[in-house]
Amino acid sequence: MSFAEFLVALRDSRPPAVENAVILARVDSTNLLAKRIVGDYLREELEPPRHVLLAWTQTLGRGRLGRTWSSPPGKGVYASIVLPADDAATVARLPFVAAVALAETLRATTGVACRVKWPNDLLVDGRKLGGVLIETVARGDSLAAAVVGFGINREHDRDELPPHGTSLRLEGVAAPPIATLGWALVSAVLARLDSDAPLGELMETYRQLSIHRPGDRLVCQLGDERVEGRFLGFDEQGHLRLATASGERRVGAGEVIAS
Ligand code: BTN
């Protein structure tokens, strides 16, 4: 498929929940552009509207913790959803909203056994199929917008991925056309965002999709610090509860590097 065909397919199948969309042939990073757009609105003293950015390729795709995200043309879904200012509680649930919506949609549309590694890596048998990068933009001391960026490896070949990466193609599953998959994933995130379902329900679904089971030994990297412990579960904020040698520890940021 060419970019022109992708554009037409996206235009012809735009879901009603997506009022504003920016479709890009090539961009440094949809998250970076999203933050620049929000900045432009703020400079004009305007509220940025909810909108979606989808790119055919990214030249500077960004992952969590300063990593890069491989974004070859037409081979993956590279998307960012801009959400106007919201309360801190809504922003705190975004990682879980995104992880659940994306994993459920990948399972439903492709049959792939996608599960979630805390906080929001999308894995198939330990191989990384997709990821989520959530960033915020402030106006003075308050929150102006959140950007939920996600990347899904659809047709990436082995040499286009990091060592533990995978793609739907490499997993041998039949995926919907890229525009269909892109809108399905975006729609699922928006539907979860707009859902009135209580946080407990979201976290129960997250628990079911999680690769972590109570009793697992986890090693977490928190900046320069490494924390090891037995996984006890998630608390009501989605933090990891770990039984460490020095007592229970709750981990709200960072990454699980071994489990
Ligand atoms: C991760 O490291 O797991 C997060 C990967 C997030 C990648 C997506 S692709 C679309 C959006 N734009 C970016 O530059 N990154 C995110």
GROMACS .gro file of C-alpha atoms and ligand atoms in nm:
model
  275
    1MET     CA    1   0.000   0.000   0.000
    2SER     CA    2   0.123   0.352  -0.076
    3PHE     CA    3   0.086   0.658   0.146
    4ALA     CA    4  -0.182   0.793  -0.094
    5GLU     CA    5  -0.387   0.474  -0.054
    6PHE     CA    6  -0.339   0.488   0.325
    7LEU     CA    7  -0.464   0.848   0.325
    8VAL     CA    8  -0.773   0.763   0.121
    9ALA     CA    9  -0.848   0.456   0.333
   10LEU     CA   10  -0.818   0.661   0.654
   11ARG     CA   11  -1.039   0.935   0.511
   12ASP     CA   12  -1.306   0.690   0.399
   13SER     CA   13  -1.323   0.504   0.730
   14ARG     CA   14  -1.271   0.777   0.989
   15PRO     CA   15  -1.471   0.678   1.300
   16PRO     CA   16  -1.729   0.931   1.427
   17ALA     CA   17  -1.543   0.956   1.760
   18VAL     CA   18  -1.245   1.112   1.577
   19GLU     CA   19  -1.345   1.471   1.506
   20ASN     CA   20  -1.000   1.607   1.424
   21ALA     CA   21  -0.724   1.408   1.260
   22VAL     CA   22  -0.384   1.499   1.117
   23ILE     CA   23  -0.246   1.241   0.875
   24LEU     CA   24   0.125   1.272   0.798
   25ALA     CA   25   0.336   1.116   0.524
   26ARG     CA   26   0.649   1.173   0.731
   27VAL     CA   27   0.713   1.336   1.065
   28ASP     CA   28   0.992   1.334   1.321
   29SER     CA   29   0.759   1.194   1.588
   30THR     CA   30   0.382   1.217   1.622
   31ASN     CA   31   0.427   1.286   1.995
   32LEU     CA   32   0.674   1.569   1.928
   33LEU     CA   33   0.445   1.724   1.666
   34ALA     CA   34   0.146   1.685   1.901
   35LYS     CA   35   0.333   1.876   2.172
   36ARG     CA   36   0.433   2.149   1.922
   37ILE     CA   37   0.067   2.185   1.815
   38VAL     CA   38  -0.044   2.211   2.178
   39GLY     CA   39   0.227   2.474   2.232
   40ASP     CA   40   0.091   2.677   1.938
   41TYR     CA   41  -0.260   2.673   2.086
   42LEU     CA   42  -0.130   2.779   2.425
   43ARG     CA   43   0.069   3.068   2.278
   44GLU     CA   44  -0.255   3.191   2.121
   45GLU     CA   45  -0.424   3.143   2.460
   46LEU     CA   46  -0.656   2.881   2.312
   47GLU     CA   47  -0.759   2.540   2.446
   48PRO     CA   48  -0.612   2.266   2.228
   49PRO     CA   49  -0.893   2.042   2.096
   50ARG     CA   50  -0.890   1.664   2.124
   51HIS     CA   51  -0.723   1.536   1.809
   52VAL     CA   52  -0.542   1.240   1.661
   53LEU     CA   53  -0.216   1.227   1.463
   54LEU     CA   54  -0.132   0.925   1.247
   55ALA     CA   55   0.191   0.895   1.050
   56TRP     CA   56   0.302   0.670   0.763
   57THR     CA   57   0.660   0.695   0.890
   58GLN     CA   58   0.853   0.868   1.170
   59THR     CA   59   1.215   0.976   1.134
   60LEU     CA   60   1.266   1.017   1.509
   61GLY     CA   61   1.013   0.778   1.663
   62ARG     CA   62   1.051   0.794   2.039
   63GLY     CA   63   1.009   0.521   2.297
   64ARG     CA   64   0.995   0.530   2.675
   65LEU     CA   65   1.301   0.617   2.882
   66GLY     CA   66   1.479   0.795   2.597
   67ARG     CA   67   1.473   0.500   2.356
   68THR     CA   68   1.398   0.519   1.986
   69TRP     CA   69   1.100   0.358   1.813
   70SER     CA   70   1.154   0.194   1.477
   71SER     CA   71   0.899   0.343   1.237
   72PRO     CA   72   0.960   0.226   0.879
   73PRO     CA   73   0.713   0.355   0.615
   74GLY     CA   74   0.376   0.179   0.613
   75LYS     CA   75   0.488  -0.101   0.844
   76GLY     CA   76   0.336   0.003   1.171
   77VAL     CA   77   0.068   0.211   1.338
   78TYR     CA   78   0.231   0.530   1.468
   79ALA     CA   79  -0.031   0.740   1.645
   80SER     CA   80  -0.073   1.010   1.906
   81ILE     CA   81  -0.396   1.119   2.070
   82VAL     CA   82  -0.402   1.470   2.216
   83LEU     CA   83  -0.630   1.513   2.514
   84PRO     CA   84  -0.700   1.863   2.637
   85ALA     CA   85  -0.625   1.943   3.000
   86ASP     CA   86  -0.764   1.698   3.242
   87ASP     CA   87  -0.732   1.627   3.607
   88ALA     CA   88  -0.432   1.443   3.746
   89ALA     CA   89  -0.645   1.136   3.824
   90THR     CA   90  -0.746   1.099   3.458
   91VAL     CA   91  -0.384   1.134   3.348
   92ALA     CA   92  -0.276   0.874   3.605
   93ARG     CA   93  -0.509   0.617   3.452
   94LEU     CA   94  -0.400   0.681   3.092
   95PRO     CA   95  -0.129   0.410   3.093
   96PHE     CA   96  -0.388   0.150   3.196
   97VAL     CA   97  -0.661   0.282   2.965
   98ALA     CA   98  -0.420   0.268   2.670
   99ALA     CA   99  -0.274  -0.072   2.756
  100VAL     CA  100  -0.613  -0.238   2.801
  101ALA     CA  101  -0.767  -0.079   2.490
  102LEU     CA  102  -0.472  -0.167   2.267
  103ALA     CA  103  -0.421  -0.521   2.396
  104GLU     CA  104  -0.792  -0.605   2.374
  105THR     CA  105  -0.816  -0.464   2.020
  106LEU     CA  106  -0.508  -0.650   1.900
  107ARG     CA  107  -0.645  -0.973   2.045
  108ALA     CA  108  -0.989  -0.918   1.893
  109THR     CA  109  -0.878  -0.806   1.546
  110THR     CA  110  -0.583  -1.040   1.489
  111GLY     CA  111  -0.622  -1.323   1.741
  112VAL     CA  112  -0.269  -1.257   1.869
  113ALA     CA  113  -0.216  -1.353   2.235
  114CYS     CA  114  -0.116  -1.001   2.336
  115ARG     CA  115  -0.055  -0.933   2.704
  116VAL     CA  116   0.067  -0.636   2.904
  117LYS     CA  117   0.396  -0.587   3.084
  118TRP     CA  118   0.376  -0.312   3.344
  119PRO     CA  119   0.304  -0.037   3.283
  120ASN     CA  120   0.209  -0.056   2.917
  121ASP     CA  121   0.432  -0.269   2.699
  122LEU     CA  122   0.236  -0.495   2.465
  123LEU     CA  123   0.395  -0.838   2.452
  124VAL     CA  124   0.345  -1.168   2.275
  125ASP     CA  125   0.523  -1.451   2.455
  126GLY     CA  126   0.776  -1.204   2.597
  127ARG     CA  127   0.840  -1.033   2.262
  128LYS     CA  128   0.747  -0.665   2.229
  129LEU     CA  129   0.474  -0.596   1.973
  130GLY     CA  130   0.390  -0.242   2.073
  131GLY     CA  131   0.436   0.032   2.327
  132VAL     CA  132   0.286   0.348   2.467
  133LEU     CA  133   0.452   0.682   2.538
  134ILE     CA  134   0.246   0.923   2.747
  135GLU     CA  135   0.363   1.282   2.777
  136THR     CA  136   0.208   1.593   2.924
  137VAL     CA  137   0.223   1.962   2.837
  138ALA     CA  138   0.193   2.221   3.113
  139ARG     CA  139   0.061   2.575   3.110
  140GLY     CA  140   0.242   2.743   3.397
  141ASP     CA  141   0.183   2.523   3.699
  142SER     CA  142  -0.117   2.343   3.559
  143LEU     CA  143  -0.169   2.066   3.312
  144ALA     CA  144  -0.268   2.180   2.960
  145ALA     CA  145  -0.283   1.852   2.768
  146ALA     CA  146  -0.178   1.489   2.767
  147VAL     CA  147  -0.044   1.309   2.461
  148VAL     CA  148  -0.101   0.933   2.437
  149GLY     CA  149   0.138   0.802   2.171
  150PHE     CA  150   0.144   0.441   2.066
  151GLY     CA  151   0.326   0.229   1.815
  152ILE     CA  152   0.228  -0.118   1.695
  153ASN     CA  153   0.464  -0.326   1.483
  154ARG     CA  154   0.248  -0.462   1.203
  155GLU     CA  155   0.477  -0.564   0.919
  156HIS     CA  156   0.823  -0.501   1.061
  157ASP     CA  157   1.089  -0.751   0.959
  158ARG     CA  158   1.340  -0.890   1.209
  159ASP     CA  159   1.613  -0.642   1.105
  160GLU     CA  160   1.378  -0.348   1.166
  161LEU     CA  161   1.327  -0.433   1.533
  162PRO     CA  162   1.531  -0.438   1.852
  163PRO     CA  163   1.636  -0.785   1.982
  164HIS     CA  164   1.321  -0.853   2.183
  165GLY     CA  165   1.080  -0.694   1.935
  166THR     CA  166   0.821  -0.866   1.722
  167SER     CA  167   0.553  -0.773   1.471
  168LEU     CA  168   0.218  -0.915   1.369
  169ARG     CA  169   0.386  -1.041   1.052
  170LEU     CA  170   0.663  -1.216   1.247
  171GLU     CA  171   0.400  -1.373   1.474
  172GLY     CA  172   0.233  -1.511   1.162
  173VAL     CA  173  -0.105  -1.355   1.228
  174ALA     CA  174  -0.329  -1.200   0.964
  175ALA     CA  175  -0.375  -0.835   1.051
  176PRO     CA  176  -0.644  -0.601   0.915
  177PRO     CA  177  -0.525  -0.339   0.662
  178ILE     CA  178  -0.316  -0.072   0.829
  179ALA     CA  179  -0.581   0.203   0.810
  180THR     CA  180  -0.846  -0.031   0.955
  181LEU     CA  181  -0.613  -0.139   1.234
  182GLY     CA  182  -0.508   0.221   1.305
  183TRP     CA  183  -0.863   0.346   1.344
  184ALA     CA  184  -0.966   0.039   1.545
  185LEU     CA  185  -0.686   0.105   1.794
  186VAL     CA  186  -0.754   0.479   1.816
  187SER     CA  187  -1.130   0.419   1.856
  188ALA     CA  188  -1.071   0.167   2.132
  189VAL     CA  189  -0.852   0.409   2.329
  190LEU     CA  190  -1.110   0.689   2.287
  191ALA     CA  191  -1.397   0.458   2.389
  192ARG     CA  192  -1.209   0.353   2.704
  193LEU     CA  193  -1.129   0.717   2.781
  194ASP     CA  194  -1.493   0.817   2.752
  195SER     CA  195  -1.623   0.517   2.941
  196ASP     CA  196  -1.789   0.568   3.278
  197ALA     CA  197  -1.667   0.230   3.397
  198PRO     CA  198  -1.518   0.248   3.744
  199LEU     CA  199  -1.141   0.236   3.784
  200GLY     CA  200  -1.172  -0.100   3.963
  201GLU     CA  201  -1.323  -0.256   3.651
  202LEU     CA  202  -1.045  -0.120   3.428
  203MET     CA  203  -0.781  -0.249   3.668
  204GLU     CA  204  -0.946  -0.591   3.683
  205THR     CA  205  -0.921  -0.619   3.303
  206TYR     CA  206  -0.563  -0.491   3.324
  207ARG     CA  207  -0.482  -0.763   3.582
  208GLN     CA  208  -0.622  -1.029   3.352
  209LEU     CA  209  -0.408  -0.905   3.061
  210SER     CA  210  -0.096  -0.859   3.274
  211ILE     CA  211   0.199  -1.097   3.239
  212HIS     CA  212   0.275  -1.049   3.610
  213ARG     CA  213   0.126  -1.296   3.856
  214PRO     CA  214   0.136  -1.272   4.236
  215GLY     CA  215   0.451  -1.442   4.361
  216ASP     CA  216   0.661  -1.360   4.049
  217ARG     CA  217   1.007  -1.225   4.128
  218LEU     CA  218   1.044  -0.886   3.959
  219VAL     CA  219   1.343  -0.658   3.910
  220CYS     CA  220   1.251  -0.294   3.848
  221GLN     CA  221   1.473  -0.012   3.730
  222LEU     CA  222   1.373   0.325   3.879
  223GLY     CA  223   1.619   0.577   3.739
  224ASP     CA  224   1.951   0.475   3.892
  225GLU     CA  225   1.790   0.252   4.151
  226ARG     CA  226   1.718  -0.119   4.111
  227VAL     CA  227   1.441  -0.272   4.322
  228GLU     CA  228   1.387  -0.647   4.352
  229GLY     CA  229   1.096  -0.820   4.511
  230ARG     CA  230   0.807  -1.061   4.494
  231PHE     CA  231   0.505  -0.924   4.308
  232LEU     CA  232   0.206  -0.883   4.541
  233GLY     CA  233  -0.035  -0.718   4.296
  234PHE     CA  234  -0.132  -0.370   4.176
  235ASP     CA  235  -0.264  -0.106   4.413
  236GLU     CA  236  -0.566   0.111   4.333
  237GLN     CA  237  -0.344   0.355   4.137
  238GLY     CA  238  -0.191   0.080   3.928
  239HIS     CA  239   0.141   0.092   4.113
  240LEU     CA  240   0.331  -0.233   4.151
  241ARG     CA  241   0.331  -0.374   4.505
  242LEU     CA  242   0.655  -0.555   4.573
  243ALA     CA  243   0.759  -0.751   4.881
  244THR     CA  244   1.127  -0.658   4.908
  245ALA     CA  245   1.389  -0.762   5.164
  246SER     CA  246   1.318  -0.434   5.348
  247GLY     CA  247   0.937  -0.457   5.342
  248GLU     CA  248   0.659  -0.369   5.098
  249ARG     CA  249   0.749  -0.117   4.831
  250ARG     CA  250   0.512   0.052   4.583
  251VAL     CA  251   0.656   0.133   4.244
  252GLY     CA  252   0.477   0.397   4.036
  253ALA     CA  253   0.734   0.475   3.768
  254GLY     CA  254   1.015   0.296   3.592
  255GLU     CA  255   1.037  -0.034   3.418
  256VAL     CA  256   1.031  -0.405   3.495
  257ILE     CA  257   1.361  -0.532   3.358
  258ALA     CA  258   1.332  -0.895   3.465
  259SER     CA  259   1.047  -1.119   3.568
  260BTN     C1  260   0.778   0.236   2.426
  260BTN     O1  261   0.897   0.261   2.440
  260BTN     O2  262   0.731   0.126   2.455
  260BTN     C2  263   0.683   0.341   2.373
  260BTN     C3  264   0.680   0.345   2.223
  260BTN     C4  265   0.586   0.452   2.169
  260BTN     C5  266   0.600   0.469   2.020
  260BTN     C6  267   0.496   0.562   1.964
  260BTN     S1  268   0.493   0.564   1.789
  260BTN     C7  269   0.386   0.701   1.791
  260BTN     C8  270   0.430   0.793   1.903
  260BTN     N1  271   0.532   0.885   1.856
  260BTN     C9  272   0.650   0.859   1.909
  260BTN     O3  273   0.756   0.920   1.881
  260BTN     N2  274   0.642   0.758   1.995
  260BTN    C10  275   0.507   0.708   2.006
   0.00000   0.00000   0.00000
